Structure formats: structure tokens, C-alpha cells
Coordinates of C-alpha atoms and ligand atoms in Angstrom, one line a residue:
M1 CA 181.4 -67.0 72.7
N2 CA 177.7 -66.7 72.6
G3 CA 176.1 -66.8 69.1
P4 CA 173.2 -64.6 68.1
V5 CA 169.9 -65.5 69.8
P6 CA 167.5 -66.8 67.0
V7 CA 164.5 -64.5 66.6
E8 CA 161.4 -66.6 66.6
V9 CA 158.5 -65.4 64.4
L10 CA 155.2 -66.8 65.3
K11 CA 152.2 -67.2 63.0
Q12 CA 149.8 -66.0 65.6
H13 CA 146.2 -67.2 65.4
L14 CA 143.7 -64.4 65.8
I15 CA 139.9 -63.9 65.5
D16 CA 138.6 -61.0 63.6
P17 CA 136.3 -59.1 66.0
E18 CA 134.6 -57.3 63.1
I19 CA 133.3 -60.5 61.5
C20 CA 132.9 -62.8 64.6
I21 CA 129.3 -63.3 65.6
R22 CA 130.2 -64.6 69.1
C23 CA 128.5 -68.0 68.5
N24 CA 131.0 -69.8 70.8
T25 CA 131.6 -72.6 68.2
C26 CA 135.4 -72.1 68.2
E27 CA 135.7 -72.2 72.0
E28 CA 133.6 -75.3 72.1
T29 CA 135.6 -77.0 69.4
C30 CA 139.1 -76.1 70.5
P31 CA 140.6 -79.3 72.0
V32 CA 143.3 -77.5 74.0
D33 CA 141.2 -74.7 75.5
A34 CA 143.2 -72.0 73.6
I35 CA 140.1 -69.9 73.0
T36 CA 138.4 -67.7 75.5
H37 CA 136.1 -64.7 75.5
D38 CA 134.5 -61.9 77.5
E39 CA 131.4 -59.9 76.7
N40 CA 133.4 -58.1 74.1
N41 CA 135.5 -60.5 72.1
Y42 CA 136.5 -64.1 71.3
V43 CA 140.3 -64.4 71.5
V44 CA 143.1 -67.0 71.1
R45 CA 145.9 -67.7 73.7
A46 CA 149.1 -67.6 71.7
D47 CA 150.9 -69.8 74.2
T48 CA 148.2 -72.6 74.1
C49 CA 147.1 -72.7 70.5
N50 CA 148.9 -75.5 68.7
G51 CA 147.5 -74.8 65.2
C52 CA 145.5 -78.0 65.0
M53 CA 142.9 -76.2 62.9
A54 CA 140.0 -78.0 64.5
C55 CA 138.2 -74.6 65.0
I56 CA 138.6 -73.4 61.4
S57 CA 136.0 -75.3 59.5
P58 CA 133.1 -75.1 62.0
C59 CA 133.3 -71.3 62.3
P60 CA 130.3 -70.0 60.4
T61 CA 131.8 -66.7 59.3
G62 CA 135.5 -67.3 58.8
A63 CA 136.4 -64.8 61.5
I64 CA 138.5 -67.6 63.1
D65 CA 140.8 -67.9 60.1
N66 CA 143.1 -65.0 60.7
W67 CA 146.9 -65.0 61.2
R68 CA 149.6 -62.4 61.9
D69 CA 153.3 -63.0 61.7
V70 CA 154.7 -61.5 64.9
L71 CA 157.9 -61.8 67.0
K72 CA 157.1 -64.5 69.5
V73 CA 158.1 -62.2 72.4
D74 CA 155.6 -59.6 71.1
A75 CA 152.7 -62.0 70.6
Y76 CA 149.4 -60.2 71.2
A77 CA 148.3 -60.9 74.7
V78 CA 144.7 -62.1 75.5
D79 CA 144.0 -58.9 77.4
D80 CA 144.9 -56.8 74.4
Q81 CA 142.8 -58.9 72.0
L82 CA 139.8 -58.5 74.3
T83 CA 139.8 -54.8 73.7
W84 CA 140.2 -54.9 69.9
D85 CA 137.5 -53.5 67.6
E86 CA 139.5 -54.6 64.5
L87 CA 142.6 -56.8 63.8
P88 CA 146.0 -55.1 63.8
V89 CA 147.7 -54.7 60.5
Q90 CA 150.5 -57.1 59.5
D91 CA 154.0 -55.8 60.0
D92 CA 155.4 -56.0 56.5
A93 CA 158.9 -56.8 57.8
L94 CA 157.7 -60.0 59.3
A95 CA 155.1 -61.1 56.8
G96 CA 155.5 -64.7 55.6
Q97 CA 158.1 -65.6 58.2
G98 CA 156.0 -67.0 60.9
T99 CA 155.4 -70.6 61.9
I100 CA 152.5 -71.9 63.9
G101 CA 153.0 -72.5 67.6
E102 CA 154.3 -75.8 69.1
A103 CA 151.8 -78.3 70.4
A104 CA 151.1 -77.8 74.1
P105 CA 152.6 -80.6 76.2
G106 CA 150.6 -83.8 76.0
V107 CA 148.7 -82.7 72.9
A108 CA 149.2 -84.5 69.7
G109 CA 149.8 -82.6 66.5
G110 CA 150.8 -79.0 66.1
A111 CA 151.2 -77.9 62.5
S112 CA 154.4 -76.2 61.7
A113 CA 154.0 -75.1 58.1
D114 CA 152.9 -71.7 56.9
V115 CA 149.9 -73.2 55.2
P116 CA 147.5 -74.5 57.8
E117 CA 146.8 -78.2 57.6
P118 CA 143.2 -78.9 56.9
V119 CA 141.1 -80.1 59.8
I120 CA 140.6 -83.8 59.7
A121 CA 136.8 -84.1 59.3
G122 CA 136.6 -87.2 61.4
S123 CA 139.0 -86.2 64.1
D124 CA 138.1 -87.4 67.6
F125 CA 137.4 -84.0 69.3
V126 CA 135.0 -82.8 66.6
R127 CA 131.8 -84.6 67.5
G128 CA 129.8 -83.7 64.4
S129 CA 130.5 -83.3 60.7
V130 CA 132.6 -80.4 59.5
V131 CA 131.7 -81.1 55.9
P132 CA 128.3 -80.8 54.2
P133 CA 126.4 -83.8 52.7
W134 CA 127.9 -84.6 49.3
S135 CA 124.8 -83.7 47.5
A136 CA 124.1 -80.4 49.3
A137 CA 123.7 -77.3 47.1
K138 CA 126.6 -74.9 47.3
P139 CA 125.9 -72.1 49.8
Y140 CA 126.7 -68.4 49.5
V141 CA 128.4 -67.1 52.7
N142 CA 129.4 -63.7 54.0
L143 CA 127.8 -61.6 51.3
Y144 CA 127.2 -58.9 53.8
N145 CA 129.2 -57.9 56.9
H146 CA 128.7 -55.4 59.7
K147 CA 130.4 -52.7 57.7
A148 CA 128.2 -53.3 54.8
P149 CA 125.0 -55.0 56.0
V150 CA 122.0 -55.5 53.9
Q151 CA 118.7 -53.9 54.9
A152 CA 115.7 -56.2 55.2
T153 CA 112.1 -55.0 55.9
V154 CA 109.9 -56.7 58.5
V155 CA 106.9 -58.1 56.7
G156 CA 105.5 -60.2 59.6
N157 CA 106.1 -60.7 63.3
Y158 CA 103.8 -62.8 65.4
R159 CA 104.0 -64.9 68.6
L160 CA 104.2 -68.6 68.1
T161 CA 103.8 -69.7 71.6
D162 CA 100.6 -69.8 73.7
A163 CA 99.9 -66.4 75.3
S164 CA 99.5 -68.1 78.6
T165 CA 103.1 -69.4 78.6
E166 CA 106.3 -67.8 79.8
S167 CA 108.1 -68.6 76.5
D168 CA 107.7 -65.7 74.1
I169 CA 108.8 -67.2 70.7
H170 CA 108.3 -65.2 67.6
H171 CA 108.1 -65.9 63.9
I172 CA 109.6 -62.9 62.2
V173 CA 109.6 -62.6 58.4
L174 CA 112.2 -60.4 56.7
D175 CA 112.0 -59.3 53.1
F176 CA 115.1 -58.4 51.1
G177 CA 113.3 -56.8 48.1
K178 CA 115.5 -56.7 45.1
Q179 CA 118.8 -57.1 47.0
P180 CA 120.4 -60.5 46.5
F181 CA 120.2 -62.7 49.6
P182 CA 120.5 -66.4 48.6
V183 CA 120.1 -68.9 51.4
L184 CA 119.9 -72.6 52.0
E185 CA 118.1 -74.5 54.7
G186 CA 120.4 -74.8 57.7
Q187 CA 122.2 -71.6 57.2
S188 CA 121.9 -68.6 59.6
I189 CA 122.1 -64.9 59.4
G190 CA 123.5 -62.2 61.7
I191 CA 121.2 -59.4 63.0
I192 CA 122.9 -56.2 64.1
P193 CA 120.8 -54.6 66.8
P194 CA 120.8 -50.8 66.8
G195 CA 122.5 -48.8 69.6
T196 CA 125.5 -49.3 71.8
S197 CA 126.3 -51.2 74.9
S198 CA 127.1 -49.5 78.3
D199 CA 130.8 -49.1 77.2
G200 CA 129.7 -47.1 74.1
R201 CA 130.6 -49.8 71.6
A202 CA 128.2 -50.8 68.9
H203 CA 126.3 -54.0 69.7
H204 CA 127.6 -57.2 68.1
A205 CA 125.6 -59.1 65.7
R206 CA 123.6 -62.1 66.9
Q207 CA 123.2 -65.2 64.9
Y208 CA 119.8 -66.8 64.1
S209 CA 119.0 -69.9 62.1
I210 CA 116.8 -69.4 59.0
A211 CA 113.4 -71.1 59.4
S212 CA 112.4 -71.0 55.7
P213 CA 113.4 -72.9 52.6
R214 CA 115.7 -71.6 49.9
D215 CA 112.8 -70.4 47.7
G216 CA 111.5 -68.1 50.4
E217 CA 109.1 -68.1 53.3
R218 CA 106.6 -67.4 50.7
P219 CA 107.6 -69.4 47.7
G220 CA 109.1 -67.3 45.0
Y221 CA 109.6 -64.3 47.3
N222 CA 113.0 -62.9 48.4
N223 CA 112.1 -63.3 52.1
L224 CA 112.9 -65.6 55.0
A225 CA 111.7 -66.2 58.6
L226 CA 113.5 -66.4 61.9
T227 CA 112.3 -68.2 65.1
V228 CA 113.3 -66.0 67.9
K229 CA 112.8 -66.5 71.7
R230 CA 112.7 -63.4 73.8
V231 CA 115.5 -63.7 76.3
T232 CA 114.5 -62.6 79.7
K233 CA 116.7 -64.8 81.9
D234 CA 120.3 -66.1 81.6
H235 CA 121.4 -69.7 82.1
Q236 CA 121.5 -69.1 85.9
E237 CA 117.8 -68.0 85.8
Q238 CA 118.9 -64.4 86.6
A239 CA 116.8 -61.6 84.9
V240 CA 118.5 -60.2 81.8
G241 CA 117.1 -58.4 78.8
G242 CA 118.5 -60.1 75.7
V243 CA 119.5 -57.1 73.5
C244 CA 118.9 -58.6 70.1
S245 CA 116.0 -61.0 70.9
N246 CA 114.0 -58.2 72.5
Y247 CA 114.8 -55.9 69.6
L248 CA 113.6 -58.5 67.1
C249 CA 110.5 -59.6 69.1
D250 CA 109.4 -56.0 69.3
L251 CA 109.8 -55.2 65.6
K252 CA 106.8 -53.9 63.7
K253 CA 105.8 -54.4 60.1
G254 CA 107.8 -52.0 57.9
D255 CA 110.7 -51.7 60.3
V256 CA 114.1 -52.0 58.7
V257 CA 116.8 -54.4 60.0
N258 CA 120.5 -54.6 59.4
V259 CA 121.5 -58.1 58.4
M260 CA 124.8 -59.9 57.9
G261 CA 125.6 -63.2 56.2
P262 CA 124.4 -65.7 55.2
F263 CA 126.6 -68.0 57.3
G264 CA 127.2 -71.7 57.4
S265 CA 128.5 -74.2 54.9
T266 CA 128.1 -77.5 56.6
F267 CA 124.7 -77.8 58.4
L268 CA 123.0 -78.2 55.0
M269 CA 120.5 -80.8 53.7
P270 CA 121.3 -83.5 51.2
N271 CA 119.7 -82.9 47.8
H272 CA 119.5 -86.5 46.5
A273 CA 116.1 -87.9 46.4
D274 CA 116.4 -91.0 48.5
S275 CA 118.2 -89.4 51.5
H276 CA 116.5 -89.7 54.9
L277 CA 116.5 -86.9 57.5
L278 CA 116.6 -87.7 61.2
M279 CA 116.0 -84.3 62.9
I280 CA 116.3 -83.8 66.7
C281 CA 115.6 -80.4 68.2
T282 CA 114.4 -78.4 71.2
G283 CA 112.7 -75.0 71.3
T284 CA 113.9 -72.5 68.7
G285 CA 116.3 -75.3 67.4
A286 CA 113.2 -76.1 65.3
A287 CA 114.1 -73.3 62.8
P288 CA 116.5 -75.3 60.5
M289 CA 114.2 -78.4 60.8
R290 CA 111.3 -76.3 59.7
A291 CA 113.3 -75.0 56.7
M292 CA 114.4 -78.5 55.7
T293 CA 111.0 -80.0 56.2
E294 CA 109.2 -77.3 54.2
Y295 CA 111.8 -77.6 51.4
R296 CA 111.1 -81.4 51.3
R297 CA 107.4 -80.8 51.4
R298 CA 107.6 -78.5 48.4
R299 CA 109.9 -80.9 46.5
R300 CA 107.8 -83.9 47.4
L301 CA 105.3 -82.9 44.8
K302 CA 108.2 -83.1 42.3
G303 CA 109.1 -86.7 43.3
A304 CA 111.5 -86.3 46.2
T305 CA 111.5 -89.5 48.3
G306 CA 113.3 -90.4 51.5
K307 CA 112.0 -90.5 55.1
L308 CA 111.7 -87.6 57.5
M309 CA 111.7 -88.4 61.2
L310 CA 111.5 -85.6 63.8
F311 CA 112.0 -85.6 67.5
F312 CA 111.0 -82.2 69.0
G313 CA 111.2 -81.2 72.6
A314 CA 109.6 -78.4 74.5
R315 CA 108.4 -77.6 78.0
T316 CA 104.7 -77.9 77.1
Q317 CA 102.6 -78.1 74.0
G318 CA 101.8 -74.4 74.2
E319 CA 105.5 -73.6 74.2
L320 CA 106.3 -75.7 71.1
P321 CA 106.8 -73.4 68.1
Y322 CA 104.9 -74.4 65.0
F323 CA 102.8 -77.0 66.9
G324 CA 99.7 -76.6 64.8
P325 CA 101.3 -76.6 61.4
L326 CA 103.6 -79.5 62.3
L327 CA 100.7 -81.7 63.3
N328 CA 98.9 -80.9 60.1
L329 CA 101.7 -82.4 58.0
P330 CA 100.7 -85.8 56.5
K331 CA 101.9 -88.8 58.6
D332 CA 103.3 -90.5 55.5
F333 CA 105.4 -87.4 54.9
I334 CA 107.0 -86.9 58.3
D335 CA 107.2 -89.1 61.4
T336 CA 106.8 -86.5 64.2
N337 CA 107.6 -87.4 67.8
L338 CA 107.0 -84.7 70.5
A339 CA 108.5 -84.7 74.0
F340 CA 107.2 -82.4 76.7
S341 CA 109.1 -81.9 79.9
R342 CA 106.7 -79.8 82.0
T343 CA 103.2 -80.9 81.2
P344 CA 101.4 -80.8 84.6
G345 CA 100.6 -84.3 85.9
Q346 CA 102.9 -86.0 83.4
A347 CA 106.4 -87.3 83.8
K348 CA 109.3 -85.2 82.4
R349 CA 110.0 -86.4 78.8
Y350 CA 113.0 -85.3 76.7
V351 CA 113.7 -86.0 73.0
Q352 CA 116.1 -88.8 74.1
D353 CA 113.2 -90.6 75.8
A354 CA 111.1 -90.3 72.6
M355 CA 114.0 -91.7 70.6
R356 CA 114.4 -94.6 72.9
E357 CA 110.7 -95.4 72.5
R358 CA 111.2 -95.4 68.7
A359 CA 114.5 -97.3 68.9
A360 CA 113.7 -99.8 66.2
D361 CA 112.8 -97.1 63.6
V362 CA 115.8 -95.0 64.6
A363 CA 118.0 -98.0 64.2
A364 CA 116.6 -98.7 60.8
L365 CA 117.6 -95.2 59.7
L366 CA 121.0 -95.6 61.2
R367 CA 121.5 -98.7 59.1
H368 CA 120.9 -96.7 56.0
D369 CA 123.8 -95.1 54.2
H370 CA 121.7 -92.2 53.1
T371 CA 120.5 -91.1 56.5
Y372 CA 121.5 -87.6 57.6
I373 CA 121.2 -86.6 61.3
Y374 CA 120.6 -83.0 62.4
V375 CA 120.6 -81.9 66.1
C376 CA 119.8 -78.3 67.0
G377 CA 118.8 -76.7 70.3
L378 CA 120.0 -76.8 73.9
K379 CA 123.6 -77.6 74.5
G380 CA 122.7 -80.1 77.2
M381 CA 120.8 -82.2 74.7
E382 CA 123.8 -83.0 72.6
D383 CA 125.4 -85.4 75.0
G384 CA 122.0 -87.0 75.7
V385 CA 121.3 -87.5 72.0
L386 CA 124.7 -89.0 71.2
Q387 CA 124.3 -91.3 74.1
V388 CA 120.9 -92.6 73.1
L389 CA 122.2 -93.0 69.5
Q390 CA 125.0 -95.1 70.8
T391 CA 122.6 -97.2 72.9
I392 CA 120.2 -97.7 70.0
A393 CA 123.0 -98.6 67.6
G394 CA 124.5 -101.0 70.1
D395 CA 121.2 -102.7 70.8
A396 CA 120.8 -103.1 67.0
G397 CA 124.2 -104.7 66.6
L398 CA 125.8 -101.7 65.0
D399 CA 129.3 -100.6 65.9
W400 CA 128.5 -97.1 67.0
Q401 CA 132.1 -95.8 67.2
A402 CA 132.7 -96.8 63.6
L403 CA 129.4 -95.6 62.4
W404 CA 129.7 -92.3 64.2
Q405 CA 133.2 -91.7 62.6
R406 CA 131.8 -92.6 59.2
M407 CA 128.8 -90.3 59.5
K408 CA 131.0 -87.5 60.6
T409 CA 133.4 -87.8 57.6
E410 CA 130.5 -88.3 55.2
G411 CA 128.7 -85.1 56.3
R412 CA 125.9 -87.1 57.8
L413 CA 125.9 -85.9 61.5
H414 CA 125.3 -82.3 62.1
L415 CA 125.3 -80.7 65.6
E416 CA 124.3 -77.1 66.3
T417 CA 123.7 -76.6 70.0
Y418 CA 124.0 -73.5 72.1
Ligands
A2P504 P1 113.3 -78.7 80.9 O1 111.9 -78.6 81.3 O2 114.1 -79.6 81.7 O3 113.9 -77.3 80.9 P2 113.7 -74.4 76.5 O4 112.3 -74.2 76.6 O5 114.5 -74.0 77.8 O6 114.3 -73.9 75.3 O7 113.9 -76.0 76.5 C1 113.3 -76.8 75.5 C2 113.1 -78.2 76.0 O8 114.4 -78.9 76.1 C3 112.5 -78.3 77.4 O9 111.6 -79.3 77.3 C4 113.7 -78.6 78.3 O10 113.3 -79.3 79.4 C5 114.4 -79.6 77.3 N1 115.8 -79.9 77.8 C6 116.5 -79.3 78.8 N2 117.7 -79.9 79.0 C7 117.7 -80.9 78.1 C8 118.6 -82.0 77.8 N3 119.8 -82.1 78.5 N4 118.3 -82.9 76.9 C9 117.1 -82.8 76.2 N5 116.2 -81.8 76.4 C10 116.5 -80.9 77.4

């Protein structure tokens, strides 16, 4: 006689389309390729996700940390999830009964409890830290969302890059007036562009790093700056009009912008005085480095110590945002190294090349337990920078694998590339 077939209830991993800012962090982090996306949503394949939780901590908004108990046979399909504007409600009859999916074949792990296991900060597939520096200030996150954004007023918008160059990068200052909007260096915000896309849906928010220190673009003011590049081409060099970047770059003083956030609780700077910052960036990836540098500059007068070393890459000098102000910073305050890839008549030079040239000084920083590394900018740079760090460490007699692991777990290696 056949017994009753057990009904399996799955704790299905879902992404909240209302909060998600489509930053791609989860898809990049997932070690089993369970996450995919289209132009509408980021979604999780129920038959692939093994509940390893690697994606949970890096997500800047928390949109990733959503679960529904469903009959396994009724698990929400990817095609359905891609059409969602909001998450489905939990069926009360199944609530609390689900277990997280089995590990996919060949993949270690697979949590099976109701309570998700915390991600292991030093796990192999996460290349950077998923914890902040121990001395970082506590950030506020998600104070405003797309349903209840905060309105900021544009108080400044000017082009940073040389008028003769193709790169149109803007410095845009937003003022929050009397509305609370506390931020830390390294955090980001979401901008909700007005209007709808061709399918009639409201545009999604886009994420931008904050370029100002915590006490304001203008010290003591409740404002912050963004560094925004006008998107005119996609990665395949095809002409596209970036919805949000064009909206932002065209803003006039007095315009009002809908803002979400703040986001981010790991890419934060240490607050202890003798901590060193090794900052590596390209293009608009300079924004968080500018915020951290300016905070240190303001604190320096109050006795902050610790070295600042910056590697900054751009196509040409005219396309490097904040070129003038950067060079005006005192040499004994920040060790600035620029790398230009398209200066006529000169060899292509990337930040990695500049780091190699300064290997002895980079190695000295790597040896120091209070060195914090920040990488922000083009995705392609991430591999190159990790490789050159490995070479520099190896040549200096350091065990890079052990050091890398330690830096990750100690919140000392922060990667934000796109
Ligand atoms: P390239 O001239 O090869 O594009 P962008 O202006 O597109 O934001 O790029 C900023 C800088 O980053 C440019 O100098 C660009 O050089 C450089 N870059 C491109 N790919 C890499 C990479 N894989 N590693 C480091 N820098 C890179």
C-alpha cells in the first residue's frame, strides 16, 4: 500500500522588487548562479538557490533578504518573478513550515534551518569584506524607500570634466533642508528618476555613491554631493541614453529630486586615528574616496593620523574628476598616484601599473594591521587590482592568501565595482 506523499514546503528565497536598486551585487556574489535579471527585476531560481546566504550581507538595501514559505511544487517561477511589482503575500497556512532548498549538486553547504545561517565573512567566493571596519561609525540605512522617498533640492550642478572631452561627469549637490538624512562616507543613495519606461512602469531607482563627508558637502550643512557620469553608450559602445544619469546631469538649481536610502553598511571608513587608507579607483569610483579623503582632511586638524594612499585612473587628465582639487591637497596628507590610459603619445597606464611602480610603499601598507583597502570603479579593474596586490605581497614575502582572508574577515578589503 502506498503511504501519503510528503508535502514539501520550501522557504523560497525572493528579492523585493520595490526595494531592490538593481545594483547587481547579489548576482555577482551568488556562487551557484541562482540569481538572474532582466530590465525589470532581479530574481532567484528556486531550483538552484541553496540558501548559502552569500548574497545577503553585501546587498545594500536588504531587498535580497526575503523569504516565502510555499509548496515546493508551487514555487514561484523565474518568469513570474520577473513581472512582479511587489512581493506576493505569505500564505498563512504555510507560514513557518518551509525549509531552505537543498544544495545544488557539487556545491558545498545548503542551510536547512528556518533561521538563515549568517554568511561567513571570509568565505572563498566573497572576494571582499562583508563586514565594516571595527571602528566604523554605525550607519543609518533605508530611512526612505520608493514609496516614501525624501525630497532633496539641487543646490549645485556643474561639469567636472574638461569641456573638450567626451566624458561628461557632473558634481551635483543635493540639500535635504530640515529632513533627517544622516550619511557616512562610502554609503550610497538611490535616485528615483521621474516618468515611466516604455512598458508604462515607473522607473527604478539608480544607486550613486556619496562624494561628501558625513558633515556635509559644505561643513555643517545637511547636503551631499554625487559624482555622476552621463551615460551615452552601453558596455558594447552602442548609443543609449542613461535614464537617471541624463536626468541628474540636466538638473538645474532649485529642482527637487526624490531620494531613497541611505544604503550600505560595510564600505565604510575606519574611525581610529592611526588607520591607513589605500584607495584605488577609476572614473566616478572616485566619489567614496573623495568623501573619505575630505573627512580625513577635516579631522586632520583635530589630530587624526594614518596614511592616505590613492591610485586613481582615468582616460586623460581632462577626464579625471576633481583633478585640480586633488592635486592641491598637501603631499604629506595624501600620496596621490594618477594613471592615464589614453593620453596621446603616451603608453596606456592603468591603476595596477601605478601600484606596481609603488610596490615598496604598497607592501609597507599591506604589512600594517591598520591598513584598509577600498576599490571602486570599473568591474574589470577588480581582478587586476587583486592580482597586483598578490604580486606585491608575494614579492615582499607576505602570504597573500592568508593576508587576503584576514583582511576580508577584519573588514579591511572593500570592493565596489560595476
Ligand atoms: P581604457 O582607456 O582602457 O578604457 P572610464 O572612463 O570608462 O570610466 O574608465 C576609467 C579608466 O579605467 C580608463 O582609464 C580606463 O581605461 C580604465 N580601465 C578600463 N579597464 C580597466 C581595467 N581592467 N583595469 C584598470 N583600469 C581600467
